[in-house]
Amino acid sequence: MQFDIITIFPHIFNSYFNESIIKRAQQKKLVKINIHNLRDYTTDKHKTTDDKPYGGGPGMVMMVEPIFKAVNALKKSKVKSQKSKVILFSPKGKKFDQKMAKRFSKLDRLIMICGRYEGVDERVAKYIADEEISIGDYILTGGESPAMIVVDAVSRLIPGVLGKKESLEEVKGSYPIYTRPENFKGWRVPKILLSGNHKKIEEWRDKKGGLS
Ligand code: SAM
């Protein structure tokens, strides 16, 4: 699967995408992550990507034209099959959840637009993006951390990305887990997990489980 991230801060991603599971997934060629500097799609010498809001008000708005050019250029570059989507990060978007991550993991390509400042000219949501996505009910300074979250949550659903050490949780969901020691300062592991009764353990985990 290919992720294309459009941003004015391309260096933000370096450390996160070059560690651990996401790094391995790229080395195994299960995942490809391309970071695109939006300033490369500007036409003026200052590489301007934002302007004042119509109607007045504080802050600056990211302009539609460089984003339009960036997305168009990416769409022209060939990816094997064309199961792709363009998403725009926005606090007013649809809430990102595990179901959405699963849906995205079936795509060949996800193009992500990271906003900054006061946000993005509404025409991007209306005419360019397929979906507007929020990662939660709070306002961040930019769409870059949401992009990392989406890449992380989607990548780990791609077959082969998780190794043996990480894959169990995907099968069973988020139930409480423990490891040695059995008793730490009087804080004990639930007896059921020490019982050896796998049927009962499964039932207990189902009852306590969250995502699956
Ligand atoms: N004025 C905007 C508003 O109140 O909706 C906030 C803009 S925010 C400071 C700048 C950018 O950060 C947004 O364009 C978006 O790309 C990103 N962003 C902020 N909060 C987000 C969230 N909860 N989910 C996804 N993206 C978010």
Short mmCIF file of C-alpha atoms and ligand atoms in Angstrom, two decimals:
data_model
loop_
_atom_site.label_atom_id
_atom_site.label_comp_id
_atom_site.label_asym_id
_atom_site.label_seq_id
_atom_site.Cartn_x
_atom_site.Cartn_y
_atom_site.Cartn_z
CA MET A 1 0.00 0.00 0.00
CA GLN A 2 1.19 3.50 -0.78
CA PHE A 3 0.71 6.55 1.44
CA ASP A 4 1.26 10.00 -0.04
CA ILE A 5 1.36 12.83 2.48
CA ILE A 6 1.09 16.44 1.40
CA THR A 7 2.50 18.85 3.97
CA ILE A 8 4.43 22.09 4.41
CA PHE A 9 6.56 20.39 7.11
CA PRO A 10 8.00 17.31 5.38
CA HIS A 11 10.75 16.73 7.98
CA ILE A 12 8.28 16.15 10.83
CA PHE A 13 7.81 12.55 9.72
CA ASN A 14 11.45 11.43 9.61
CA SER A 15 11.84 9.85 13.00
CA TYR A 16 8.39 8.32 13.35
CA PHE A 17 8.45 6.54 10.01
CA ASN A 18 12.02 5.34 10.44
CA GLU A 19 11.59 3.25 13.55
CA SER A 20 10.12 -0.10 14.52
CA ILE A 21 7.17 -1.68 12.70
CA ILE A 22 6.60 1.10 10.15
CA LYS A 23 10.28 1.07 9.22
CA ARG A 24 10.22 -2.72 8.79
CA ALA A 25 7.02 -2.56 6.74
CA GLN A 26 8.75 -0.19 4.30
CA GLN A 27 11.89 -2.33 4.16
CA LYS A 28 9.71 -5.37 3.36
CA LYS A 29 8.00 -3.25 0.68
CA LEU A 30 4.59 -3.86 2.19
CA VAL A 31 4.16 -0.14 2.68
CA LYS A 32 5.52 2.84 0.76
CA ILE A 33 5.38 6.29 2.34
CA ASN A 34 6.03 9.35 0.20
CA ILE A 35 6.19 12.79 1.75
CA HIS A 36 5.46 15.69 -0.60
CA ASN A 37 6.38 19.27 0.18
CA LEU A 38 3.39 21.42 -0.76
CA ARG A 39 5.77 24.31 -1.48
CA ASP A 40 7.02 22.39 -4.52
CA TYR A 41 3.60 23.01 -6.09
CA THR A 42 3.61 26.79 -5.70
CA THR A 43 4.40 29.21 -8.52
CA ASP A 44 5.66 32.36 -6.80
CA LYS A 45 9.24 32.91 -5.67
CA HIS A 46 8.28 32.88 -1.97
CA LYS A 47 6.57 29.49 -2.37
CA THR A 48 3.42 30.79 -0.73
CA THR A 49 0.83 28.25 0.39
CA ASP A 50 -1.50 30.47 2.47
CA ASP A 51 -3.38 33.74 2.29
CA LYS A 52 -5.75 35.93 4.33
CA PRO A 53 -9.32 34.71 4.82
CA TYR A 54 -12.11 36.25 2.74
CA GLY A 55 -14.53 38.03 5.05
CA GLY A 56 -11.75 38.86 7.49
CA GLY A 57 -10.80 37.15 10.72
CA PRO A 58 -7.64 35.94 12.38
CA GLY A 59 -5.01 33.61 10.95
CA MET A 60 -4.17 32.44 7.48
CA VAL A 61 -5.87 29.94 5.19
CA MET A 62 -4.14 27.32 3.07
CA MET A 63 -4.82 28.03 -0.58
CA VAL A 64 -6.65 25.67 -2.88
CA GLU A 65 -4.33 25.98 -5.90
CA PRO A 66 -1.09 24.41 -4.61
CA ILE A 67 -3.12 21.56 -3.08
CA PHE A 68 -4.99 21.06 -6.35
CA LYS A 69 -1.68 20.90 -8.24
CA ALA A 70 -0.11 18.51 -5.75
CA VAL A 71 -3.04 16.09 -5.76
CA ASN A 72 -3.28 16.21 -9.57
CA ALA A 73 0.42 15.50 -9.98
CA LEU A 74 0.17 12.55 -7.59
CA LYS A 75 -2.87 11.15 -9.33
CA LYS A 76 -0.95 11.21 -12.61
CA SER A 77 1.89 9.17 -11.15
CA LYS A 78 1.00 5.54 -11.68
CA VAL A 79 0.19 3.14 -8.88
CA LYS A 80 -0.52 -0.44 -9.99
CA SER A 81 -4.21 -0.50 -9.32
CA GLN A 82 -6.29 2.58 -8.72
CA LYS A 83 -8.12 1.82 -5.50
CA SER A 84 -7.20 5.15 -3.99
CA LYS A 85 -8.66 7.92 -1.85
CA VAL A 86 -7.78 11.50 -1.06
CA ILE A 87 -8.35 12.52 2.53
CA LEU A 88 -8.19 15.92 4.14
CA PHE A 89 -7.48 16.24 7.85
CA SER A 90 -9.90 18.54 9.59
CA PRO A 91 -11.36 18.77 13.11
CA LYS A 92 -14.83 18.89 11.55
CA GLY A 93 -14.32 15.66 9.59
CA LYS A 94 -15.67 12.18 10.20
CA LYS A 95 -14.07 10.59 13.26
CA PHE A 96 -11.27 8.16 12.45
CA ASP A 97 -11.80 4.76 14.04
CA GLN A 98 -10.74 1.14 13.67
CA LYS A 99 -13.51 0.45 11.15
CA MET A 100 -12.24 3.26 8.95
CA ALA A 101 -8.65 2.02 9.34
CA LYS A 102 -9.78 -1.41 8.10
CA ARG A 103 -11.54 0.16 5.15
CA PHE A 104 -8.45 2.18 4.21
CA SER A 105 -6.20 -0.89 4.56
CA LYS A 106 -7.99 -2.42 1.55
CA LEU A 107 -6.89 0.48 -0.70
CA ASP A 108 -3.77 0.60 -2.85
CA ARG A 109 -3.15 4.23 -2.12
CA LEU A 110 -4.10 6.91 0.37
CA ILE A 111 -3.31 10.54 -0.43
CA MET A 112 -3.43 12.70 2.71
CA ILE A 113 -3.59 16.48 2.91
CA CYS A 114 -2.27 18.06 6.12
CA GLY A 115 -3.71 21.45 7.00
CA ARG A 116 -2.00 24.16 9.05
CA TYR A 117 -2.78 27.68 10.31
CA GLU A 118 -6.53 28.48 10.46
CA GLY A 119 -7.19 25.53 8.18
CA VAL A 120 -7.68 24.81 4.49
CA ASP A 121 -9.78 26.62 1.86
CA GLU A 122 -13.16 24.86 1.95
CA ARG A 123 -12.98 24.09 -1.79
CA VAL A 124 -10.40 21.41 -1.00
CA ALA A 125 -12.97 19.54 1.11
CA LYS A 126 -15.68 20.14 -1.46
CA TYR A 127 -13.93 19.40 -4.76
CA ILE A 128 -10.60 17.66 -4.12
CA ALA A 129 -10.83 15.39 -1.09
CA ASP A 130 -12.96 12.25 -1.07
CA GLU A 131 -13.27 12.34 2.70
CA GLU A 132 -12.64 14.78 5.55
CA ILE A 133 -11.18 13.01 8.57
CA SER A 134 -10.84 14.08 12.19
CA ILE A 135 -8.80 12.08 14.66
CA GLY A 136 -10.67 13.41 17.68
CA ASP A 137 -12.60 16.27 19.26
CA TYR A 138 -9.71 18.63 19.84
CA ILE A 139 -7.81 21.11 17.70
CA LEU A 140 -4.23 20.35 16.75
CA THR A 141 -1.73 22.72 15.17
CA GLY A 142 -1.60 20.67 11.98
CA GLY A 143 -2.59 17.52 10.10
CA GLU A 144 0.84 15.91 10.36
CA SER A 145 0.24 14.01 13.61
CA PRO A 146 -3.15 12.79 12.27
CA ALA A 147 -1.31 11.53 9.16
CA MET A 148 1.13 9.56 11.35
CA ILE A 149 -1.79 8.09 13.26
CA VAL A 150 -3.58 7.01 10.09
CA VAL A 151 -0.42 5.49 8.58
CA ASP A 152 0.22 3.61 11.82
CA ALA A 153 -3.32 2.30 12.32
CA VAL A 154 -3.74 1.32 8.67
CA SER A 155 -0.28 -0.20 8.15
CA ARG A 156 -0.58 -2.64 11.01
CA LEU A 157 -3.69 -4.10 9.34
CA ILE A 158 -1.81 -4.94 6.15
CA PRO A 159 -0.97 -8.65 6.04
CA GLY A 160 2.66 -9.31 6.95
CA VAL A 161 3.28 -5.95 8.64
CA LEU A 162 2.95 -7.23 12.20
CA GLY A 163 5.48 -9.79 13.32
CA LYS A 164 4.81 -12.72 15.63
CA LYS A 165 5.42 -10.58 18.71
CA GLU A 166 2.72 -8.08 17.81
CA SER A 167 0.08 -10.02 15.91
CA LEU A 168 -1.93 -11.67 18.72
CA GLU A 169 -3.79 -8.53 19.68
CA GLU A 170 -5.14 -8.16 16.14
CA VAL A 171 -6.91 -11.48 16.43
CA LYS A 172 -8.46 -10.90 19.82
CA GLY A 173 -8.81 -7.18 20.38
CA SER A 174 -7.78 -4.97 23.27
CA TYR A 175 -8.29 -6.98 26.42
CA PRO A 176 -6.16 -6.48 29.58
CA ILE A 177 -2.81 -8.27 29.36
CA TYR A 178 -0.16 -9.19 31.94
CA THR A 179 3.30 -10.71 32.01
CA ARG A 180 5.75 -11.76 34.74
CA PRO A 181 5.96 -11.36 37.67
CA GLU A 182 2.70 -12.86 38.83
CA ASN A 183 2.80 -10.69 41.95
CA PHE A 184 4.39 -7.25 41.90
CA LYS A 185 4.17 -5.36 45.22
CA GLY A 186 0.91 -7.17 45.96
CA TRP A 187 -0.58 -6.26 42.55
CA ARG A 188 -1.65 -9.62 41.29
CA VAL A 189 -2.40 -11.06 37.88
CA PRO A 190 -6.10 -12.11 37.69
CA LYS A 191 -6.42 -15.75 38.83
CA ILE A 192 -8.30 -16.77 35.70
CA LEU A 193 -5.19 -16.16 33.57
CA LEU A 194 -3.19 -18.59 35.72
CA SER A 195 -5.89 -21.28 35.68
CA GLY A 196 -4.81 -23.03 32.47
CA ASN A 197 -8.51 -23.19 31.51
CA HIS A 198 -8.33 -21.83 27.98
CA LYS A 199 -12.07 -21.78 27.43
CA LYS A 200 -12.61 -19.69 30.56
CA ILE A 201 -9.68 -17.43 29.61
CA GLU A 202 -11.22 -16.85 26.17
CA GLU A 203 -14.57 -15.97 27.77
CA TRP A 204 -12.89 -13.59 30.19
CA ARG A 205 -10.97 -11.91 27.36
CA ASP A 206 -14.13 -11.59 25.24
CA LYS A 207 -15.90 -9.95 28.15
CA LYS A 208 -13.06 -7.50 28.78
CA GLY A 209 -12.16 -6.94 25.12
CA GLY A 210 -12.52 -3.72 23.15
CA LEU A 211 -11.53 -3.55 19.50
CA SER A 212 -11.25 -6.56 17.28
N1 SAM B 1 -9.63 26.64 12.40
C1 SAM B 1 -9.74 25.22 12.35
C2 SAM B 1 -10.98 24.79 13.10
O1 SAM B 1 -11.24 25.33 14.16
O2 SAM B 1 -11.57 23.83 12.63
C3 SAM B 1 -8.52 24.58 12.98
C4 SAM B 1 -7.38 24.47 12.08
S1 SAM B 1 -6.05 23.57 12.80
C5 SAM B 1 -5.28 24.77 13.81
C6 SAM B 1 -4.95 23.36 11.48
C7 SAM B 1 -5.02 22.01 10.80
O3 SAM B 1 -4.72 20.99 11.71
C8 SAM B 1 -6.35 21.63 10.21
O4 SAM B 1 -6.53 22.21 8.93
C9 SAM B 1 -6.23 20.12 10.12
O5 SAM B 1 -5.56 19.69 8.96
C10 SAM B 1 -5.38 19.80 11.33
N2 SAM B 1 -6.17 19.34 12.49
C11 SAM B 1 -6.37 20.00 13.64
N3 SAM B 1 -7.11 19.30 14.50
C12 SAM B 1 -7.38 18.13 13.88
C13 SAM B 1 -8.12 16.97 14.26
N4 SAM B 1 -8.71 16.87 15.43
N5 SAM B 1 -8.19 15.96 13.36
C14 SAM B 1 -7.59 16.05 12.16
N6 SAM B 1 -6.88 17.12 11.75
C15 SAM B 1 -6.78 18.15 12.60
#
